[in-house]
Amino acid sequence: MDWKPHADRLAAEVTPPVSRWRDAVASTPRHAFVPRWWEPAGGGTWALRDGPADESAWLRAAYSDTSLVTRVGPLHADRASPDDRPGGVPTSSSTMPGLVVRMLRHGLLYDGADLGLIGTGTGASTALAARRLGDKRVTAMDVDPYLTATATDRLASLGMSSQVVTCDVTGPLPGDFDRVVSMVALPNLASVTAALRPGGRLVTTLARMNVIVTADKDADGCARGVVEWDRAGFMSTRTGADYPPGTDDLFTAVRDLEGEQVMRGRYPVLNVAEAWDVRAMLELAAPGVETHYEERGGQRTAWLVHADGSWARASATWIDPPTVHQGGPRRLWTVLERIRHRLNAEGGLPIYGSRVHITPDGVCHFTRGKWSASYG
């Protein structure tokens, strides 16, 4: 298979001409790490795609700047049959190469640095990092033993021997590092901060927040940095074969429920998950809140639910003011509208560009001007 021209084109797309990452992308055969993957098939199900069965489609997919889902629920694409139609959410993928490069560049890597890379996935991101730093400087980590074993084999087939470790990164990491870059969203930063050497740098996103945090570890054990003027969406960490049962039952229970409070909303219905700065601020105001959105025939409906029993549903035609139903101990839509009012009044929200102070217990403390908030 003549994959090199496709890799060259991808490298030109995701890196500047003078970037040290250009050769890494151009020399990495991404298709070797993603022989099979899942694509949406409608109705919340997924269809299997087999690369060797259609080499032109394989090359198009592997050398596009897109994420390729390789695991849905507990089912790996490698282990699936053509008739499988799993439902559920993705649990592993080959991350879009441009995002991998951006995260690694935020790490300010240097020759001789030891890198801890969280979220092995297919191993393609490990290959990129190893091209830059050398095999022996990269330790990749994932909770899934099949993924770590397969990534090890695929790296070895290319003559690469980075260490790939099976571990739960919400606990202690296997070693200490000059740089830790996470390709999964973390709920708490205690373990990764502890694994940094003094002066080491952390790059990560946070669960249910599409922010990129960069922070450097000081002698007092704390890490200090910023929320970058950049953003990324990664899967959250998991500790088992699949994510624990989510809030589907809560959504079902309140889908058409009459609210304890019914009111007219101030702002049009919003798909909160796609409004990343609003979503981040909502997580800080109501940690653990989950969102859902549907649009049918111009009718927009959004739901917010929380494990404490709080819920909200807002529905309207297009941009008309919505009818809002709320119940439970907190009024979640009211919390959301306060955030949106601040956005309209100030022209922005304070989370992006804020300062970050990560204490040894893994809690992120954000500040920007007079605003402050904590996470984790």
GROMACS .gro file of C-alpha atoms in nm:
model
  376
    1MET     CA    1   0.000   0.000   0.000
    2ASP     CA    2   0.138   0.341  -0.098
    3TRP     CA    3   0.047   0.533   0.218
    4LYS     CA    4   0.333   0.786   0.224
    5PRO     CA    5   0.177   1.053  -0.004
    6HIS     CA    6  -0.134   1.047   0.214
    7ALA     CA    7   0.075   1.088   0.530
    8ASP     CA    8   0.266   1.377   0.368
    9ARG     CA    9  -0.063   1.550   0.283
   10LEU     CA   10  -0.193   1.501   0.639
   11ALA     CA   11   0.132   1.637   0.785
   12ALA     CA   12   0.104   1.949   0.568
   13GLU     CA   13  -0.255   1.994   0.688
   14VAL     CA   14  -0.192   1.968   1.063
   15THR     CA   15   0.157   2.116   1.107
   16PRO     CA   16   0.332   2.435   0.991
   17PRO     CA   17   0.622   2.391   0.746
   18VAL     CA   18   0.890   2.456   1.009
   19SER     CA   19   0.734   2.239   1.281
   20ARG     CA   20   0.941   1.955   1.425
   21TRP     CA   21   0.616   1.756   1.426
   22ARG     CA   22   0.582   1.756   1.047
   23ASP     CA   23   0.826   1.470   0.992
   24ALA     CA   24   0.671   1.275   1.280
   25VAL     CA   25   0.325   1.289   1.121
   26ALA     CA   26   0.458   1.224   0.770
   27SER     CA   27   0.657   0.918   0.879
   28THR     CA   28   0.384   0.753   1.091
   29PRO     CA   29   0.165   0.498   0.907
   30ARG     CA   30  -0.157   0.574   1.092
   31HIS     CA   31  -0.347   0.308   0.898
   32ALA     CA   32  -0.135   0.041   1.067
   33PHE     CA   33  -0.284   0.143   1.402
   34VAL     CA   34  -0.647   0.154   1.280
   35PRO     CA   35  -0.722  -0.150   1.064
   36ARG     CA   36  -1.087  -0.144   1.176
   37TRP     CA   37  -1.310   0.124   1.321
   38TRP     CA   38  -1.672   0.216   1.393
   39GLU     CA   39  -1.888   0.471   1.209
   40PRO     CA   40  -2.233   0.596   1.313
   41ALA     CA   41  -2.510   0.387   1.156
   42GLY     CA   42  -2.816   0.580   1.276
   43GLY     CA   43  -3.048   0.516   1.563
   44GLY     CA   44  -2.765   0.536   1.813
   45THR     CA   45  -2.588   0.231   1.664
   46TRP     CA   46  -2.249   0.183   1.500
   47ALA     CA   47  -2.135  -0.003   1.188
   48LEU     CA   48  -1.799  -0.173   1.145
   49ARG     CA   49  -1.552  -0.058   0.881
   50ASP     CA   50  -1.274  -0.295   0.776
   51GLY     CA   51  -0.971  -0.125   0.623
   52PRO     CA   52  -0.813  -0.413   0.428
   53ALA     CA   53  -1.150  -0.482   0.263
   54ASP     CA   54  -1.148  -0.136   0.102
   55GLU     CA   55  -0.800   0.013   0.087
   56SER     CA   56  -0.905   0.344  -0.070
   57ALA     CA   57  -1.159   0.406   0.209
   58TRP     CA   58  -0.897   0.297   0.463
   59LEU     CA   59  -0.647   0.550   0.334
   60ARG     CA   60  -0.908   0.828   0.325
   61ALA     CA   61  -1.012   0.761   0.684
   62ALA     CA   62  -0.669   0.698   0.832
   63TYR     CA   63  -0.508   1.006   0.676
   64SER     CA   64  -0.786   1.252   0.748
   65ASP     CA   65  -0.770   1.483   1.046
   66THR     CA   66  -1.057   1.307   1.222
   67SER     CA   67  -1.092   1.082   1.522
   68LEU     CA   68  -1.174   0.720   1.440
   69VAL     CA   69  -1.379   0.536   1.701
   70THR     CA   70  -1.227   0.195   1.771
   71ARG     CA   71  -1.431   0.082   2.070
   72VAL     CA   72  -1.802   0.124   2.154
   73GLY     CA   73  -1.903   0.020   2.504
   74PRO     CA   74  -1.693  -0.293   2.572
   75LEU     CA   75  -1.669  -0.399   2.204
   76HIS     CA   76  -1.340  -0.342   2.019
   77ALA     CA   77  -1.365  -0.301   1.643
   78ASP     CA   78  -1.077  -0.550   1.612
   79ARG     CA   79  -1.289  -0.818   1.780
   80ALA     CA   80  -1.623  -0.741   1.614
   81SER     CA   81  -1.806  -0.924   1.336
   82PRO     CA   82  -1.945  -0.741   1.031
   83ASP     CA   83  -2.304  -0.784   1.152
   84ASP     CA   84  -2.243  -0.629   1.494
   85ARG     CA   85  -2.436  -0.305   1.554
   86PRO     CA   86  -2.340  -0.194   1.904
   87GLY     CA   87  -2.517   0.094   2.071
   88GLY     CA   88  -2.382   0.324   2.331
   89VAL     CA   89  -2.098   0.570   2.357
   90PRO     CA   90  -1.740   0.544   2.229
   91THR     CA   91  -1.488   0.421   2.484
   92SER     CA   92  -1.169   0.444   2.277
   93SER     CA   93  -1.052   0.599   1.952
   94SER     CA   94  -0.760   0.706   1.741
   95THR     CA   95  -0.759   1.078   1.815
   96MET     CA   96  -0.751   1.325   1.529
   97PRO     CA   97  -0.381   1.379   1.448
   98GLY     CA   98  -0.406   1.758   1.452
   99LEU     CA   99  -0.535   1.750   1.810
  100VAL     CA  100  -0.262   1.506   1.916
  101VAL     CA  101   0.000   1.744   1.777
  102ARG     CA  102  -0.161   2.042   1.950
  103MET     CA  103  -0.164   1.866   2.287
  104LEU     CA  104   0.199   1.758   2.251
  105ARG     CA  105   0.302   2.108   2.145
  106HIS     CA  106   0.135   2.247   2.459
  107GLY     CA  107   0.370   2.016   2.647
  108LEU     CA  108   0.675   2.214   2.536
  109LEU     CA  109   0.869   1.891   2.487
  110TYR     CA  110   1.246   1.903   2.471
  111ASP     CA  111   1.523   1.658   2.385
  112GLY     CA  112   1.587   1.427   2.679
  113ALA     CA  113   1.246   1.480   2.842
  114ASP     CA  114   1.063   1.177   2.982
  115LEU     CA  115   0.700   1.186   2.871
  116GLY     CA  116   0.405   1.014   3.035
  117LEU     CA  117   0.130   0.985   2.773
  118ILE     CA  118  -0.213   0.903   2.914
  119GLY     CA  119  -0.466   0.733   2.686
  120THR     CA  120  -0.280   0.490   2.463
  121GLY     CA  121  -0.577   0.411   2.241
  122THR     CA  122  -0.450   0.257   1.921
  123GLY     CA  123  -0.089   0.360   1.982
  124ALA     CA  124  -0.076   0.617   1.702
  125SER     CA  125  -0.021   0.910   1.941
  126THR     CA  126   0.254   0.711   2.114
  127ALA     CA  127   0.422   0.666   1.777
  128LEU     CA  128   0.411   1.040   1.709
  129ALA     CA  129   0.561   1.122   2.049
  130ALA     CA  130   0.831   0.857   2.007
  131ARG     CA  131   0.927   0.996   1.666
  132ARG     CA  132   0.998   1.325   1.840
  133LEU     CA  133   1.158   1.213   2.169
  134GLY     CA  134   1.279   0.860   2.101
  135ASP     CA  135   1.129   0.528   2.209
  136LYS     CA  136   1.286   0.512   2.552
  137ARG     CA  137   1.156   0.856   2.653
  138VAL     CA  138   0.785   0.776   2.613
  139THR     CA  139   0.567   0.577   2.854
  140ALA     CA  140   0.208   0.531   2.735
  141MET     CA  141  -0.073   0.434   2.973
  142ASP     CA  142  -0.424   0.296   2.931
  143VAL     CA  143  -0.671   0.114   3.155
  144ASP     CA  144  -0.757  -0.142   2.885
  145PRO     CA  145  -0.519  -0.441   2.866
  146TYR     CA  146  -0.628  -0.527   2.512
  147LEU     CA  147  -0.543  -0.176   2.395
  148THR     CA  148  -0.201  -0.173   2.560
  149ALA     CA  149  -0.114  -0.519   2.424
  150THR     CA  150  -0.230  -0.434   2.074
  151ALA     CA  151  -0.055  -0.096   2.074
  152THR     CA  152   0.267  -0.265   2.187
  153ASP     CA  153   0.244  -0.514   1.901
  154ARG     CA  154   0.169  -0.249   1.640
  155LEU     CA  155   0.452  -0.028   1.760
  156ALA     CA  156   0.686  -0.327   1.752
  157SER     CA  157   0.586  -0.402   1.393
  158LEU     CA  158   0.728  -0.060   1.307
  159GLY     CA  159   1.047  -0.121   1.504
  160MET     CA  160   0.933   0.093   1.800
  161SER     CA  161   0.963  -0.014   2.163
  162SER     CA  162   0.810   0.253   2.386
  163GLN     CA  163   0.686   0.123   2.719
  164VAL     CA  164   0.308   0.075   2.718
  165VAL     CA  165   0.159   0.014   3.062
  166THR     CA  166  -0.186  -0.103   3.171
  167CYS     CA  167  -0.292   0.114   3.464
  168ASP     CA  168  -0.576   0.320   3.607
  169VAL     CA  169  -0.448   0.676   3.594
  170THR     CA  170  -0.690   0.790   3.863
  171GLY     CA  171  -0.442   0.607   4.092
  172PRO     CA  172  -0.060   0.621   4.103
  173LEU     CA  173   0.119   0.645   3.770
  174PRO     CA  174   0.403   0.401   3.682
  175GLY     CA  175   0.695   0.635   3.733
  176ASP     CA  176   0.773   1.005   3.734
  177PHE     CA  177   0.803   1.231   3.434
  178ASP     CA  178   0.922   1.566   3.304
  179ARG     CA  179   0.604   1.597   3.100
  180VAL     CA  180   0.260   1.441   3.136
  181VAL     CA  181   0.016   1.483   2.847
  182SER     CA  182  -0.330   1.332   2.878
  183MET     CA  183  -0.541   1.230   2.579
  184VAL     CA  184  -0.836   1.158   2.810
  185ALA     CA  185  -1.033   1.400   3.029
  186LEU     CA  186  -0.945   1.368   3.398
  187PRO     CA  187  -1.184   1.419   3.693
  188ASN     CA  188  -0.905   1.502   3.940
  189LEU     CA  189  -0.536   1.585   3.895
  190ALA     CA  190  -0.379   1.446   4.214
  191SER     CA  191  -0.214   1.141   4.056
  192VAL     CA  192  -0.079   1.319   3.750
  193THR     CA  193   0.054   1.611   3.952
  194ALA     CA  194   0.225   1.368   4.191
  195ALA     CA  195   0.394   1.198   3.894
  196LEU     CA  196   0.553   1.521   3.773
  197ARG     CA  197   0.910   1.595   3.863
  198PRO     CA  198   0.979   1.944   4.002
  199GLY     CA  199   0.957   2.182   3.709
  200GLY     CA  200   0.756   1.925   3.512
  201ARG     CA  201   0.467   2.026   3.291
  202LEU     CA  202   0.113   1.888   3.275
  203VAL     CA  203  -0.121   1.915   2.977
  204THR     CA  204  -0.475   1.782   3.015
  205THR     CA  205  -0.844   1.836   2.966
  206LEU     CA  206  -1.102   1.796   3.243
  207ALA     CA  207  -1.408   1.572   3.254
  208ARG     CA  208  -1.721   1.748   3.120
  209MET     CA  209  -1.509   2.058   3.043
  210ASN     CA  210  -1.354   2.118   2.702
  211VAL     CA  211  -1.067   2.321   2.841
  212ILE     CA  212  -0.696   2.256   2.800
  213VAL     CA  213  -0.505   2.312   3.124
  214THR     CA  214  -0.129   2.358   3.114
  215ALA     CA  215   0.056   2.384   3.444
  216ASP     CA  216   0.415   2.361   3.569
  217LYS     CA  217   0.499   2.196   3.901
  218ASP     CA  218   0.668   2.405   4.169
  219ALA     CA  219   0.884   2.295   4.462
  220ASP     CA  220   0.586   2.314   4.700
  221GLY     CA  221   0.412   2.028   4.514
  222CYS     CA  222   0.153   2.255   4.354
  223ALA     CA  223   0.127   2.318   3.981
  224ARG     CA  224   0.047   2.657   3.838
  225GLY     CA  225  -0.052   2.758   3.488
  226VAL     CA  226  -0.342   2.864   3.269
  227VAL     CA  227  -0.648   2.754   3.081
  228GLU     CA  228  -0.523   2.789   2.726
  229TRP     CA  229  -0.700   2.991   2.458
  230ASP     CA  230  -0.755   2.657   2.293
  231ARG     CA  231  -1.001   2.377   2.349
  232ALA     CA  232  -1.039   2.006   2.302
  233GLY     CA  233  -1.293   1.733   2.364
  234PHE     CA  234  -1.171   1.396   2.496
  235MET     CA  235  -1.345   1.094   2.643
  236SER     CA  236  -1.341   1.084   3.022
  237THR     CA  237  -1.127   0.834   3.207
  238ARG     CA  238  -1.284   0.502   3.297
  239THR     CA  239  -1.177   0.249   3.555
  240GLY     CA  240  -1.331  -0.065   3.403
  241ALA     CA  241  -1.435  -0.224   3.076
  242ASP     CA  242  -1.706   0.038   3.021
  243TYR     CA  243  -1.831   0.358   3.174
  244PRO     CA  244  -2.058   0.307   3.476
  245PRO     CA  245  -2.434   0.335   3.419
  246GLY     CA  246  -2.504   0.690   3.320
  247THR     CA  247  -2.801   0.919   3.349
  248ASP     CA  248  -3.014   0.756   3.080
  249ASP     CA  249  -3.270   0.648   3.338
  250LEU     CA  250  -3.285   1.000   3.475
  251PHE     CA  251  -3.341   1.143   3.128
  252THR     CA  252  -3.614   0.888   3.063
  253ALA     CA  253  -3.787   0.968   3.391
  254VAL     CA  254  -3.806   1.343   3.326
  255ARG     CA  255  -3.839   1.341   2.947
  256ASP     CA  256  -4.201   1.460   2.948
  257LEU     CA  257  -4.253   1.521   3.319
  258GLU     CA  258  -4.451   1.819   3.442
  259GLY     CA  259  -4.217   2.042   3.638
  260GLU     CA  260  -4.251   2.155   3.994
  261GLN     CA  261  -4.173   2.493   3.843
  262VAL     CA  262  -4.287   2.595   3.493
  263MET     CA  263  -4.163   2.923   3.353
  264ARG     CA  264  -4.074   3.111   3.037
  265GLY     CA  265  -3.702   3.102   2.962
  266ARG     CA  266  -3.510   3.416   2.875
  267TYR     CA  267  -3.281   3.278   2.604
  268PRO     CA  268  -3.330   3.039   2.309
  269VAL     CA  269  -3.279   2.668   2.366
  270LEU     CA  270  -2.910   2.581   2.345
  271ASN     CA  271  -2.726   2.258   2.277
  272VAL     CA  272  -2.511   2.302   2.585
  273ALA     CA  273  -2.267   2.024   2.497
  274GLU     CA  274  -2.164   2.213   2.182
  275ALA     CA  275  -2.128   2.551   2.356
  276TRP     CA  276  -1.798   2.463   2.518
  277ASP     CA  277  -1.739   2.774   2.729
  278VAL     CA  278  -2.098   2.764   2.859
  279ARG     CA  279  -2.063   2.390   2.928
  280ALA     CA  280  -1.743   2.446   3.125
  281MET     CA  281  -1.901   2.717   3.338
  282LEU     CA  282  -2.207   2.499   3.398
  283GLU     CA  283  -1.984   2.217   3.526
  284LEU     CA  284  -1.820   2.457   3.770
  285ALA     CA  285  -2.159   2.587   3.889
  286ALA     CA  286  -2.329   2.245   3.908
  287PRO     CA  287  -2.061   1.972   3.910
  288GLY     CA  288  -2.180   1.646   3.755
  289VAL     CA  289  -2.468   1.788   3.553
  290GLU     CA  290  -2.541   1.596   3.231
  291THR     CA  291  -2.697   1.737   2.913
  292HIS     CA  292  -2.908   1.612   2.625
  293TYR     CA  293  -3.043   1.791   2.316
  294GLU     CA  294  -3.281   1.710   2.032
  295GLU     CA  295  -3.401   1.907   1.730
  296ARG     CA  296  -3.694   1.788   1.522
  297GLY     CA  297  -3.884   1.991   1.264
  298GLY     CA  298  -3.762   2.319   1.408
  299GLN     CA  299  -3.856   2.218   1.762
  300ARG     CA  300  -3.558   2.239   1.996
  301THR     CA  301  -3.553   2.063   2.332
  302ALA     CA  302  -3.275   2.048   2.587
  303TRP     CA  303  -3.255   1.856   2.913
  304LEU     CA  304  -3.028   1.895   3.214
  305VAL     CA  305  -3.016   1.624   3.482
  306HIS     CA  306  -2.815   1.558   3.793
  307ALA     CA  307  -2.771   1.254   4.013
  308ASP     CA  308  -2.912   1.452   4.308
  309GLY     CA  309  -3.252   1.446   4.135
  310SER     CA  310  -3.240   1.797   3.990
  311TRP     CA  311  -3.362   1.829   3.633
  312ALA     CA  312  -3.475   2.080   3.373
  313ARG     CA  313  -3.632   2.063   3.028
  314ALA     CA  314  -3.664   2.357   2.789
  315SER     CA  315  -3.848   2.343   2.459
  316ALA     CA  316  -3.927   2.597   2.189
  317THR     CA  317  -3.962   2.647   1.816
  318TRP     CA  318  -3.632   2.764   1.674
  319ILE     CA  319  -3.520   3.079   1.866
  320ASP     CA  320  -3.848   3.154   2.043
  321PRO     CA  321  -3.834   3.186   2.422
  322PRO     CA  322  -3.869   2.835   2.561
  323THR     CA  323  -4.111   2.682   2.805
  324VAL     CA  324  -3.902   2.550   3.092
  325HIS     CA  325  -3.995   2.273   3.336
  326GLN     CA  326  -3.774   2.223   3.642
  327GLY     CA  327  -3.775   1.991   3.942
  328GLY     CA  328  -3.562   1.851   4.221
  329PRO     CA  329  -3.355   2.032   4.482
  330ARG     CA  330  -3.189   2.275   4.236
  331ARG     CA  331  -3.318   2.478   3.943
  332LEU     CA  332  -3.063   2.381   3.681
  333TRP     CA  333  -3.202   2.589   3.394
  334THR     CA  334  -3.191   2.895   3.619
  335VAL     CA  335  -2.822   2.821   3.683
  336LEU     CA  336  -2.765   2.794   3.308
  337GLU     CA  337  -2.946   3.121   3.238
  338ARG     CA  338  -2.729   3.306   3.488
  339ILE     CA  339  -2.425   3.188   3.292
  340ARG     CA  340  -2.578   3.293   2.961
  341HIS     CA  341  -2.674   3.631   3.106
  342ARG     CA  342  -2.313   3.685   3.207
  343LEU     CA  343  -2.202   3.591   2.857
  344ASN     CA  344  -2.441   3.844   2.703
  345ALA     CA  345  -2.361   4.116   2.955
  346GLU     CA  346  -1.982   4.082   2.943
  347GLY     CA  347  -1.929   3.945   2.592
  348GLY     CA  348  -1.742   3.641   2.721
  349LEU     CA  349  -1.699   3.400   3.007
  350PRO     CA  350  -1.396   3.395   3.239
  351ILE     CA  351  -1.294   3.029   3.218
  352TYR     CA  352  -1.076   3.053   2.906
  353GLY     CA  353  -0.756   3.242   2.978
  354SER     CA  354  -0.796   3.203   3.354
  355ARG     CA  355  -0.508   3.125   3.588
  356VAL     CA  356  -0.492   2.774   3.736
  357HIS     CA  357  -0.352   2.664   4.070
  358ILE     CA  358  -0.353   2.285   4.119
  359THR     CA  359  -0.308   2.178   4.481
  360PRO     CA  360  -0.159   1.837   4.574
  361ASP     CA  361  -0.509   1.699   4.637
  362GLY     CA  362  -0.571   1.741   4.264
  363VAL     CA  363  -0.819   2.027   4.287
  364CYS     CA  364  -0.797   2.299   4.020
  365HIS     CA  365  -0.852   2.652   4.146
  366PHE     CA  366  -0.936   2.898   3.868
  367THR     CA  367  -0.908   3.277   3.892
  368ARG     CA  368  -0.955   3.557   3.646
  369GLY     CA  369  -1.001   3.910   3.776
  370LYS     CA  370  -1.258   3.894   4.057
  371TRP     CA  371  -1.394   3.558   3.941
  372SER     CA  372  -1.287   3.230   4.099
  373ALA     CA  373  -1.402   2.869   4.095
  374SER     CA  374  -1.275   2.521   4.183
  375TYR     CA  375  -1.293   2.181   4.015
  376GLY     CA  376  -1.215   1.827   4.125
   0.00000   0.00000   0.00000
